[in-house]
Short mmCIF file of C-alpha atoms in Angstrom, two decimals:
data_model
loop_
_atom_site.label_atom_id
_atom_site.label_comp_id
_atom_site.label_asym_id
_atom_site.label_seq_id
_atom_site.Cartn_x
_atom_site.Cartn_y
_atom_site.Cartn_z
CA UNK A 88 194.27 51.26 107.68
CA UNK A 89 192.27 52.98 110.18
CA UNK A 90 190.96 51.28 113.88
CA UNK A 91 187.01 51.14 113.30
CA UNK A 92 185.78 53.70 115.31
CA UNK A 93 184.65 51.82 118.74
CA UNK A 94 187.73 49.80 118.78
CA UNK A 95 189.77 53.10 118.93
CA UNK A 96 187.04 53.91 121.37
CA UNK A 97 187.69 51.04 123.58
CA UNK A 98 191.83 51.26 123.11
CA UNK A 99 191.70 54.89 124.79
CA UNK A 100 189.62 53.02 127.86
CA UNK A 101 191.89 50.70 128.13
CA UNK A 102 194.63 53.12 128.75
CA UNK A 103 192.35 54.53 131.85
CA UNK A 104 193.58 52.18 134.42
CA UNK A 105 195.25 53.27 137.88
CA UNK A 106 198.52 51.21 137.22
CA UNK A 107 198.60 52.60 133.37
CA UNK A 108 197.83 55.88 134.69
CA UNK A 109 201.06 55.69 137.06
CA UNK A 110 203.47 54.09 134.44
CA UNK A 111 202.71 57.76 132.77
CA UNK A 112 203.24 59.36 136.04
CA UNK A 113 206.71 57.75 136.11
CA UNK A 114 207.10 59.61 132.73
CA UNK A 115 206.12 62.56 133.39
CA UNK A 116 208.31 62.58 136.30
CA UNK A 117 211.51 61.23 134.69
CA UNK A 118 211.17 63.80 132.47
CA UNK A 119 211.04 66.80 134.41
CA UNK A 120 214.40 65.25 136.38
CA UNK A 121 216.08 65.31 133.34
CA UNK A 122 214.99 68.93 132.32
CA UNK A 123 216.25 69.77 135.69
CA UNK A 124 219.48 68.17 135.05
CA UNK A 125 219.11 65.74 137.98
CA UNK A 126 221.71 62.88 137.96
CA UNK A 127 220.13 59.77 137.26
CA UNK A 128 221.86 58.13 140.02
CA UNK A 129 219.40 60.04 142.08
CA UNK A 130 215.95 59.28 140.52
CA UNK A 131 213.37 56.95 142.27
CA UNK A 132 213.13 53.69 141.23
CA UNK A 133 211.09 53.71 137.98
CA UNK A 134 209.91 50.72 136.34
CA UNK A 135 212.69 49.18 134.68
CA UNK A 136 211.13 49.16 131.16
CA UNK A 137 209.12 52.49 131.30
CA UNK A 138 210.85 53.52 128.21
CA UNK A 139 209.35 50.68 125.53
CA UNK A 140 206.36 50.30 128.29
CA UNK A 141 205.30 54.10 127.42
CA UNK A 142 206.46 54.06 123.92
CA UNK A 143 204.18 50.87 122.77
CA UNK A 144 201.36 52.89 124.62
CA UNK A 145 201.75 56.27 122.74
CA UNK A 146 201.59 54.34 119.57
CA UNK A 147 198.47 52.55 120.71
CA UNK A 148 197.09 55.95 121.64
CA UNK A 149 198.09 57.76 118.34
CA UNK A 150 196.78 55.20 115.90
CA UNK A 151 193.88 55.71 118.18
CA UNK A 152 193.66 58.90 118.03
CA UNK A 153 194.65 58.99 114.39
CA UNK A 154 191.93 56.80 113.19
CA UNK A 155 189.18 58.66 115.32
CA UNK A 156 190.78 61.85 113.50
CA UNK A 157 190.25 60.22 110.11
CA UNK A 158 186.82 59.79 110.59
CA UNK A 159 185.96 63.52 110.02
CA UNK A 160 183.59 64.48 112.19
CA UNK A 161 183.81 61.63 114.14
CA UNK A 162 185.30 62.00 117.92
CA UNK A 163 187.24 65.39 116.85
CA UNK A 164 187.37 66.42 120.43
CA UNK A 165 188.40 62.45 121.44
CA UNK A 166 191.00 62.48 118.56
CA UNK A 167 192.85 66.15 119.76
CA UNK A 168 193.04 64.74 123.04
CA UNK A 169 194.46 61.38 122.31
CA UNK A 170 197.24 62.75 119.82
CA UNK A 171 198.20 65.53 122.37
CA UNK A 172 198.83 62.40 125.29
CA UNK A 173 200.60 60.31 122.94
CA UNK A 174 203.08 63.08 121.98
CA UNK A 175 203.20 63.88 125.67
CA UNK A 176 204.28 60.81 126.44
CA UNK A 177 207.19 60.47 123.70
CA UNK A 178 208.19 63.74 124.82
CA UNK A 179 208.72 62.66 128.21
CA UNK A 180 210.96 59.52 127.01
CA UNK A 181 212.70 60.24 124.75
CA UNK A 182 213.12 64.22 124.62
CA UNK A 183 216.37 63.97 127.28
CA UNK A 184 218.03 61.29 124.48
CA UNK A 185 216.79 62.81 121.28
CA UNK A 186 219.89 64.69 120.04
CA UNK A 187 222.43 61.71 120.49
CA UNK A 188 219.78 58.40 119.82
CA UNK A 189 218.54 58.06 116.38
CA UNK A 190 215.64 56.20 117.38
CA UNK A 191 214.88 58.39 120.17
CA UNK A 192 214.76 61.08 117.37
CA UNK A 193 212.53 59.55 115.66
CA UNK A 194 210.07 59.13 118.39
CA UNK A 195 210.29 63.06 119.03
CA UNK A 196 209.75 63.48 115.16
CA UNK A 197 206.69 61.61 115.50
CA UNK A 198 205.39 63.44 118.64
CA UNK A 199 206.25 67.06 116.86
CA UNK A 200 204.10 66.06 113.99
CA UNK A 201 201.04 64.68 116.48
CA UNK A 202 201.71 68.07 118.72
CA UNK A 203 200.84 70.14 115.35
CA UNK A 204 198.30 67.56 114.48
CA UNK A 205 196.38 68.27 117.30
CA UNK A 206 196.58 72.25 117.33
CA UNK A 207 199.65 72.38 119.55
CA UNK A 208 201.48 74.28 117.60
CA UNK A 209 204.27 76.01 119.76
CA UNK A 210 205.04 72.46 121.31
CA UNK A 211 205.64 71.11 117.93
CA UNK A 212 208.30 74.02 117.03
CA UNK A 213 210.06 73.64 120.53
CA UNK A 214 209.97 69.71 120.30
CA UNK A 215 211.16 69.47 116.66
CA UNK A 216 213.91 71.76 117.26
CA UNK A 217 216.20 68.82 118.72
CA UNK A 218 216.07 66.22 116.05
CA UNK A 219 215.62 68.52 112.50
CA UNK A 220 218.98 68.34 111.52
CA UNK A 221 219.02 64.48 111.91
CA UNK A 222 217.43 63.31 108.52
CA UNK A 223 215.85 65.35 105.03
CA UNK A 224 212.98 63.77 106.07
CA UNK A 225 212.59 65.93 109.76
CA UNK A 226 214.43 68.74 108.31
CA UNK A 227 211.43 69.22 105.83
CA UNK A 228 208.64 68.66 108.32
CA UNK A 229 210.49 70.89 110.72
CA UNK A 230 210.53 73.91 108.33
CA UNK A 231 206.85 73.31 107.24
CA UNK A 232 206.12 73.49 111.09
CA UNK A 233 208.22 76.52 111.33
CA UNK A 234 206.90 78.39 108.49
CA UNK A 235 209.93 79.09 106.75
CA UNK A 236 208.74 78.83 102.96
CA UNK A 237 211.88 79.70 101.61
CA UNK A 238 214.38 77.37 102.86
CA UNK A 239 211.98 74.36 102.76
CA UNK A 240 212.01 75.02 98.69
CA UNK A 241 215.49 74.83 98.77
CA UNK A 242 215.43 71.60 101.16
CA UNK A 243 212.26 70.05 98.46
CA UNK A 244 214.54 70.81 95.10
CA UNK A 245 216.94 67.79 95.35
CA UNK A 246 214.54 65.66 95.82
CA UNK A 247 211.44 66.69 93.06
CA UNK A 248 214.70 66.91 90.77
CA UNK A 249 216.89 63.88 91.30
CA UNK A 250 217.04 60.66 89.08
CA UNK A 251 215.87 57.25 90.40
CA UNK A 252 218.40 55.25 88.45
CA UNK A 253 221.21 56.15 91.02
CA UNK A 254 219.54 54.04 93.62
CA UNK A 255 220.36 50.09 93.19
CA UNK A 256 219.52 48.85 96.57
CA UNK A 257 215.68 48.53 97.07
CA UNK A 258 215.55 49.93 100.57
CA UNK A 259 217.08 53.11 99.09
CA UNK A 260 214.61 53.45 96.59
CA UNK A 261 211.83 52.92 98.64
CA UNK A 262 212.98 55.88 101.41
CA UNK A 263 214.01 58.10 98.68
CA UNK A 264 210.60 57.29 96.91
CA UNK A 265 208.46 58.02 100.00
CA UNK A 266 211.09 61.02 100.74
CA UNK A 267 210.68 62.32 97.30
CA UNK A 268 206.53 61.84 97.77
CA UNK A 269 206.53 63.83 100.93
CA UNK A 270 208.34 66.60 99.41
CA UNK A 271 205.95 66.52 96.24
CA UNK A 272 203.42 67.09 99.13
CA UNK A 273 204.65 70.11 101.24
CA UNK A 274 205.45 71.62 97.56
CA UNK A 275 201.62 70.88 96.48
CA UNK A 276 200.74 72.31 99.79
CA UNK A 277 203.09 75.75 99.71
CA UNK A 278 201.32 76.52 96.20
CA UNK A 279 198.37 75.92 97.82
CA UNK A 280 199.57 78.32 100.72
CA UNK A 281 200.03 81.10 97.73
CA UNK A 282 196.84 80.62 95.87
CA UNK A 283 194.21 79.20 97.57
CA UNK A 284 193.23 76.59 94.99
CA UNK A 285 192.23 73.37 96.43
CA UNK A 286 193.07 71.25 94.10
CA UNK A 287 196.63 71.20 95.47
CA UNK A 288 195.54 70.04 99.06
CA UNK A 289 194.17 67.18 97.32
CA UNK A 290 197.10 66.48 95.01
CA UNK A 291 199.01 66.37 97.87
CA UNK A 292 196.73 63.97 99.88
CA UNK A 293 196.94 61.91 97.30
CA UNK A 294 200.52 61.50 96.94
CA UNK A 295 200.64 60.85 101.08
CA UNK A 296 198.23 57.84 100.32
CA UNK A 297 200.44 56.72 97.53
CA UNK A 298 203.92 57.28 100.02
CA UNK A 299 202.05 55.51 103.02
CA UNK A 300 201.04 52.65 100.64
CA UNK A 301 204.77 52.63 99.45
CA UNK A 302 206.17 52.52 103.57
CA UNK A 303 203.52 49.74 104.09
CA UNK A 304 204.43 47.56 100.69
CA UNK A 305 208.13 47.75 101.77
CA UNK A 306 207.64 46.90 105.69
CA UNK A 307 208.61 50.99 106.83
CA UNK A 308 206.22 51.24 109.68
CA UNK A 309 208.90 54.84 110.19
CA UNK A 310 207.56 56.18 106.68
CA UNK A 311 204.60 54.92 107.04
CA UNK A 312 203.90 57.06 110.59
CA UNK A 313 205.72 59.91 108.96
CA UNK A 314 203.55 60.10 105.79
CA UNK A 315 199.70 59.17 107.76
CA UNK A 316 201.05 62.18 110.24
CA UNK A 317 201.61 64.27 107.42
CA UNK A 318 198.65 63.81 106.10
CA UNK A 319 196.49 64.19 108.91
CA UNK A 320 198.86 67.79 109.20
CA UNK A 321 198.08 69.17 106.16
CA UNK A 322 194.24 68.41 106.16
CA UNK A 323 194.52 70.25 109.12
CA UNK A 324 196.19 73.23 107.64
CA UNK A 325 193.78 73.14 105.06
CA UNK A 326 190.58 73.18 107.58
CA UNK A 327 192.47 75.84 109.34
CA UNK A 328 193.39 77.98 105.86
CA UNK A 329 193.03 81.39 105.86
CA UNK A 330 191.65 80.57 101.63
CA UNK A 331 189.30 78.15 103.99
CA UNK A 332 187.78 80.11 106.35
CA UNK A 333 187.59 83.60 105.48
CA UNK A 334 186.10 84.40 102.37
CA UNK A 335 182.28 83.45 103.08
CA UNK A 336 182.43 86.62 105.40
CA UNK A 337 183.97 88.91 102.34
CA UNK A 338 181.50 87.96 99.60
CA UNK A 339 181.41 89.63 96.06
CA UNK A 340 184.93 90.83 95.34
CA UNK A 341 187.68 89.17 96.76
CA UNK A 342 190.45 91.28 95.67
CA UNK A 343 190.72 93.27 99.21
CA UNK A 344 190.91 89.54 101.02
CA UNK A 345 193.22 87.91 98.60
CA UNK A 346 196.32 90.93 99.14
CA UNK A 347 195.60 90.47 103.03
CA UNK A 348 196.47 86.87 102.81
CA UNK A 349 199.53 86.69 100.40
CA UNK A 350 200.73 89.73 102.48
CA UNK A 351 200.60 87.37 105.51
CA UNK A 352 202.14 84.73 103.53
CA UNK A 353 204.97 86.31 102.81
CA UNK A 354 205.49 88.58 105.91
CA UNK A 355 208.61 88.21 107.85
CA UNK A 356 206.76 85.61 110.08
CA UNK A 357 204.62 83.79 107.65
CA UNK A 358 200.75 83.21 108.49
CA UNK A 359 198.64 80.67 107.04
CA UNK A 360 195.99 79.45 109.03
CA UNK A 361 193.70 80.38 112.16
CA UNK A 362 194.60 79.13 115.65
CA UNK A 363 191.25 77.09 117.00
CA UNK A 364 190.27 79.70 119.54
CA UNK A 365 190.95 82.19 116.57
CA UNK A 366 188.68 80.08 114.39
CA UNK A 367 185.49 80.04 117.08
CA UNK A 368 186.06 83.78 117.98
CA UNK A 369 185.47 84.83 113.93
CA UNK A 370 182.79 83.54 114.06
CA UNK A 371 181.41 85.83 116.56
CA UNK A 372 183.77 88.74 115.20
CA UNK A 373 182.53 88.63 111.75
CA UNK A 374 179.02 87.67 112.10
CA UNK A 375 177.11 91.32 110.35
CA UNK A 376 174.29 90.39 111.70
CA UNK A 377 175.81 91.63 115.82
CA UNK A 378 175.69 95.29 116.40
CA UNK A 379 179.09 94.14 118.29
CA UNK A 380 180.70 91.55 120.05
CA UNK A 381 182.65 90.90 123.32
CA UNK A 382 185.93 88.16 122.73
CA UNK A 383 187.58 86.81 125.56
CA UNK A 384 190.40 85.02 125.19
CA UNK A 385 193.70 84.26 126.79
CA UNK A 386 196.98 86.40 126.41
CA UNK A 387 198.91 85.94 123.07
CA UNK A 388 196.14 83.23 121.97
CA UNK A 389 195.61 85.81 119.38
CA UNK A 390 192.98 88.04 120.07
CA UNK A 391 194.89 91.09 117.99
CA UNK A 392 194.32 88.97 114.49
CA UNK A 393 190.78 88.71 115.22
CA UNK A 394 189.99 92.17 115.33
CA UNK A 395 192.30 93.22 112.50
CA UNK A 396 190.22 90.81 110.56
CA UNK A 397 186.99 92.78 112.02
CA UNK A 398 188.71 95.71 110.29
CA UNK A 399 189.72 93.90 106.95
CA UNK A 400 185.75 93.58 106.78
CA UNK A 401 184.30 96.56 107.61
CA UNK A 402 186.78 98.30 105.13
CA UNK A 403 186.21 95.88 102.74
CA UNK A 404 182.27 96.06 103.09
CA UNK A 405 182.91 100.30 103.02
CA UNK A 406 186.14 101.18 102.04
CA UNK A 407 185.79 104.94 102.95
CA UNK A 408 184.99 103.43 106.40
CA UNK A 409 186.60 104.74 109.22
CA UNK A 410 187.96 103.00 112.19
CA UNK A 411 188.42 103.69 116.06
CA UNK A 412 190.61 101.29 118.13
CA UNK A 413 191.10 101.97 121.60
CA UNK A 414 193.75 100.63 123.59
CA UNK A 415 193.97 101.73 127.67
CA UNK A 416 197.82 102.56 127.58
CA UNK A 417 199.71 104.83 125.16
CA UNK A 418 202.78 101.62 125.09
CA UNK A 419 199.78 99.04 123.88
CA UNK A 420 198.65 101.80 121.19
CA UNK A 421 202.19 102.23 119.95
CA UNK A 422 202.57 98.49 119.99
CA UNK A 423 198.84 98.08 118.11
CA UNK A 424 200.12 100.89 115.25
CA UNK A 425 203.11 99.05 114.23
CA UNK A 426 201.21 95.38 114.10
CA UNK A 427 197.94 97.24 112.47
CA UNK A 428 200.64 98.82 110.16
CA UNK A 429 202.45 96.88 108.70
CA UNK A 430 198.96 94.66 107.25
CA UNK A 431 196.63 97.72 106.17
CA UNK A 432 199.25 100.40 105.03
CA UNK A 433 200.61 97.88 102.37
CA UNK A 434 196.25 97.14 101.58
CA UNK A 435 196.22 100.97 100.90
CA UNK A 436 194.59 102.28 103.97
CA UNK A 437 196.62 104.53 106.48
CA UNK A 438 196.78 103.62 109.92
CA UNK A 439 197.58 106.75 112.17
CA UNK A 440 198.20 106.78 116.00
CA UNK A 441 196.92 109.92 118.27
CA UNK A 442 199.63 110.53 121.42
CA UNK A 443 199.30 112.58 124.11
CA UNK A 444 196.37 112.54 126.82
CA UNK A 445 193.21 115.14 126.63
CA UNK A 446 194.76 117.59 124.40
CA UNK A 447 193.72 118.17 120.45
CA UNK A 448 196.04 120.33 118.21
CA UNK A 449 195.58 120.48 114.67
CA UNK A 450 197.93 117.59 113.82
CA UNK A 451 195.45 115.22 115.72
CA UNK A 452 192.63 116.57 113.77
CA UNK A 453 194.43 116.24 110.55
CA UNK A 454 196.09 112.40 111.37
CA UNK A 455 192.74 111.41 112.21
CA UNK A 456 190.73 112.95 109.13
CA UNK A 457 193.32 111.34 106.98
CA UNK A 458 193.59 107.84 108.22
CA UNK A 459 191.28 105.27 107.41
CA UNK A 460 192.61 103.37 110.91
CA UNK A 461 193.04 105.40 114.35
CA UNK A 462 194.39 104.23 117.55
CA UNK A 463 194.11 106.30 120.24
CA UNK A 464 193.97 106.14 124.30
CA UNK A 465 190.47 106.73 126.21
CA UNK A 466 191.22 109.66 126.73
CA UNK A 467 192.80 110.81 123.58
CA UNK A 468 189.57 109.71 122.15
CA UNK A 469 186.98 111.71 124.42
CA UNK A 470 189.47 114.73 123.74
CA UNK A 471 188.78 114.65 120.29
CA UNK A 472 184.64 113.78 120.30
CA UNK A 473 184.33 116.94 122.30
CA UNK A 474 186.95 119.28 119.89
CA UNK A 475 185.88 117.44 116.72
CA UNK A 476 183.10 115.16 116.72
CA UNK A 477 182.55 115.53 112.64
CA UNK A 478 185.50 113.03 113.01
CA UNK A 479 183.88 110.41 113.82
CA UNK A 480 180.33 110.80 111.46
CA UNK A 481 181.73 108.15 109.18
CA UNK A 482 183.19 105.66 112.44
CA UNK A 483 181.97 102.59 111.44
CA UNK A 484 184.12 99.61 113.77
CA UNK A 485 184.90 100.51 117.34
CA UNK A 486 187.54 97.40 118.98
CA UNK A 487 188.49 98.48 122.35
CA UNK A 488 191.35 96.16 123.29
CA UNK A 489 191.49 94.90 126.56
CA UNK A 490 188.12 96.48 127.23
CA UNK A 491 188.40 95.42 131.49
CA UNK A 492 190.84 98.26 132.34
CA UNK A 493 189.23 100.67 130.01
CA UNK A 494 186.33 102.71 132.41
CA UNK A 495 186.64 104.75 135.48
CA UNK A 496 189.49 103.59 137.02
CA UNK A 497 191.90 105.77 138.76
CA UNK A 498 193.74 106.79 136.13
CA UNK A 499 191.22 107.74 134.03
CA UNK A 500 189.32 110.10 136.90
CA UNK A 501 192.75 112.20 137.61
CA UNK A 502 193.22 113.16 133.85
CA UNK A 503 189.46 114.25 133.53
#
């Protein structure tokens, strides 16, 4: 059952105090001696119970932060914030004991789930990585987490396909009954990964309520964190969908959208959902009504996936559209060509990459003409506006990538 909403409030106050605030400290500390492989002989003298002391406070935190979560719209900002301190602080106890301490695993299973639950996503894949191969149970969640579709069907089958009447002992039935509901879940979710029909999210949210009822009937407080985590994960995913969040910018027919996103579905490195920052930039990227846009965001936050979806639109809108993307180094445009490649060459549009510097041969004229997608240098670009500028009467998307070192820089005035 969720905290009401002010008591949650008034539980993440309470955790605001100097002394609480150094008992964390002490955490934080022990565990950067242990990732620096510093006997323990030799650390300061930290408060004899630090471990349960910052345990029972992460779980205050999280069912804090969990509840204010719950509540939709409720504290979102409040809720990120609490689940990211409360996996934090498991992390910092029990990450050095993880791999040999059941329990300890279970506390880093817990903070992996909370990571993702709060949009942390590469902290939840470097966390889980210690304890997946302790239990089903983390083995599943750590392949949802690290988007490997394949192998977490084959991890789901025993489970949606064994028989109940081999368990005797009630205990056994209850963790293979909750087990068996989570996997009915991530399955429910995967299809919903392929598809885009909602109806599966809420299948699957509804058999989390049943396995969190079934951890709380039989006294599991382990399943029952496990499954309300879960839950909290995949309503997440679902807010964050790609099915979710793109098609109101590619009205009328779908069909163009729908290839992009089983294509990233099933790409070597499957993609589901938008990162937050992603999420707030599209909506400045894809808005028709800006002549253009500036986005500003940090390195590898994924700035490269918002502007291929910039393309997917404007081809989609037109898709005899043509498109100029500038990138300031000849390495970046390489790099841009194979990422830009190997999305819109299998969506039917070529995607064609102009080297040299302020030279045009025939070749360039043609590649250009012929793709649907150039990349080019600055310079490259110029080059061909002043051989060819019929090329460009049917430009209509510009992205210049990394548009601060693009001007007149050094470089740039020696190869006029």
């Amino acid at each position: 059952m969720a905290i009401p909403t002010e008591i949650a409030r008034n539980i993440l106050r309470s955790y605001r105090t100097r002394r609480v605030e150094n008992l964390f400290a002490q955490s934080s500390a022990s565990h950067v001696l242990h990732e620096v492989g510093e006997a323990t002989e030799n650390f300061p003298r930290f408060d004899s119970d630090l471990i349960d002391k910052v345990t029972m406070s992460a779980y205050s935190i999280l069912a804090a932060g969990l509840s204010l979560a719950e509540e939709e719209s409720l504290g979102e900002a409040e809720a990120i914030a609490a689940m990211e301190e409360a996996a934090i602080l498991l992390n910092n106890v029990h990450l050095p004991h993880a791999q040999n301490n059941p329990v300890s695993g279970f506390h880093i299973l817990v903070a992996s789930m909370a990571f993702y639950a709060s949009g942390q996503y590469s902290r939840a894949f470097v966390s889980i990585r210690k304890v997946e191969a302790q239990t089903d149970l983390a083995r599943m969640i750590a392949l949802f987490i690290r988007k490997r579709p394949d192998e977490l069907i084959g991890q789901l089958n025993p489970y949606l396909l064994a028989d109940l009447s081999d368990f005797n002992d009630p205990w056994d039935i209850c963790e293979h009954a909750v087990t068996t509901a989570i996997a009915r879940s991530l399955s429910l979710v995967l299809e919903y990964f392929a598809t885009g029909e909602s109806q599966h999210l809420e299948a699957a949210d509804d058999t989390l309520s049943i396995a969190m009822r079934l951890g709380q009937d039989y006294e599991s407080p382990a399943l029952w964190w496990i499954a309300r985590l879960l839950r909290l994960m995949i309503q997440e995913n679902g807010d964050a969908s790609l099915w979710r969040i793109l098609p109101p910018f590619f009205p009328d027919d779908p069909s163009l959208l729908n290839r992009y996103i089983r294509l990233l579905l099933f790409s070597k490195q499957p993609i589901t959902e938008l990162w937050r920052s992603q999420r707030e930039a599209v909506l400045v990227a894809l808005d028709r009504s800006r002549r253009g846009a500036v986005v500003n965001m940090r390195t590898s936050s994924g700035k490269t996936r918002v502007a291929e979806l910039a393309i997917l639109q404007t081809l989609h809108t037109d898709p005899n559209a043509k498109i100029l993307y500038l990138a300031p180094f000849r390495s970046l445009a390489l790099e841009i060509e194979q990422t830009l490649g190997q999305v819109f060459d299998w969506c039917g549009f070529h995607v064609s990459h102009l080297y040299g510097g302020f030279l045009v041969s025939a070749a360039d004229r043609q590649l250009a003409e012929d793709s649907s997608i150039t990349i080019a240098t600055p310079e490259k670009a110029r080059a061909i506006l002043r051989s060819s500028p019929e090329l460009f009467d049917n430009v209509k998307l510009i992205v210049v990538d990394e548009g601060h070192l693009i001007g007149a820089n050094e470089r740039l005035v020696k190869n006029e």
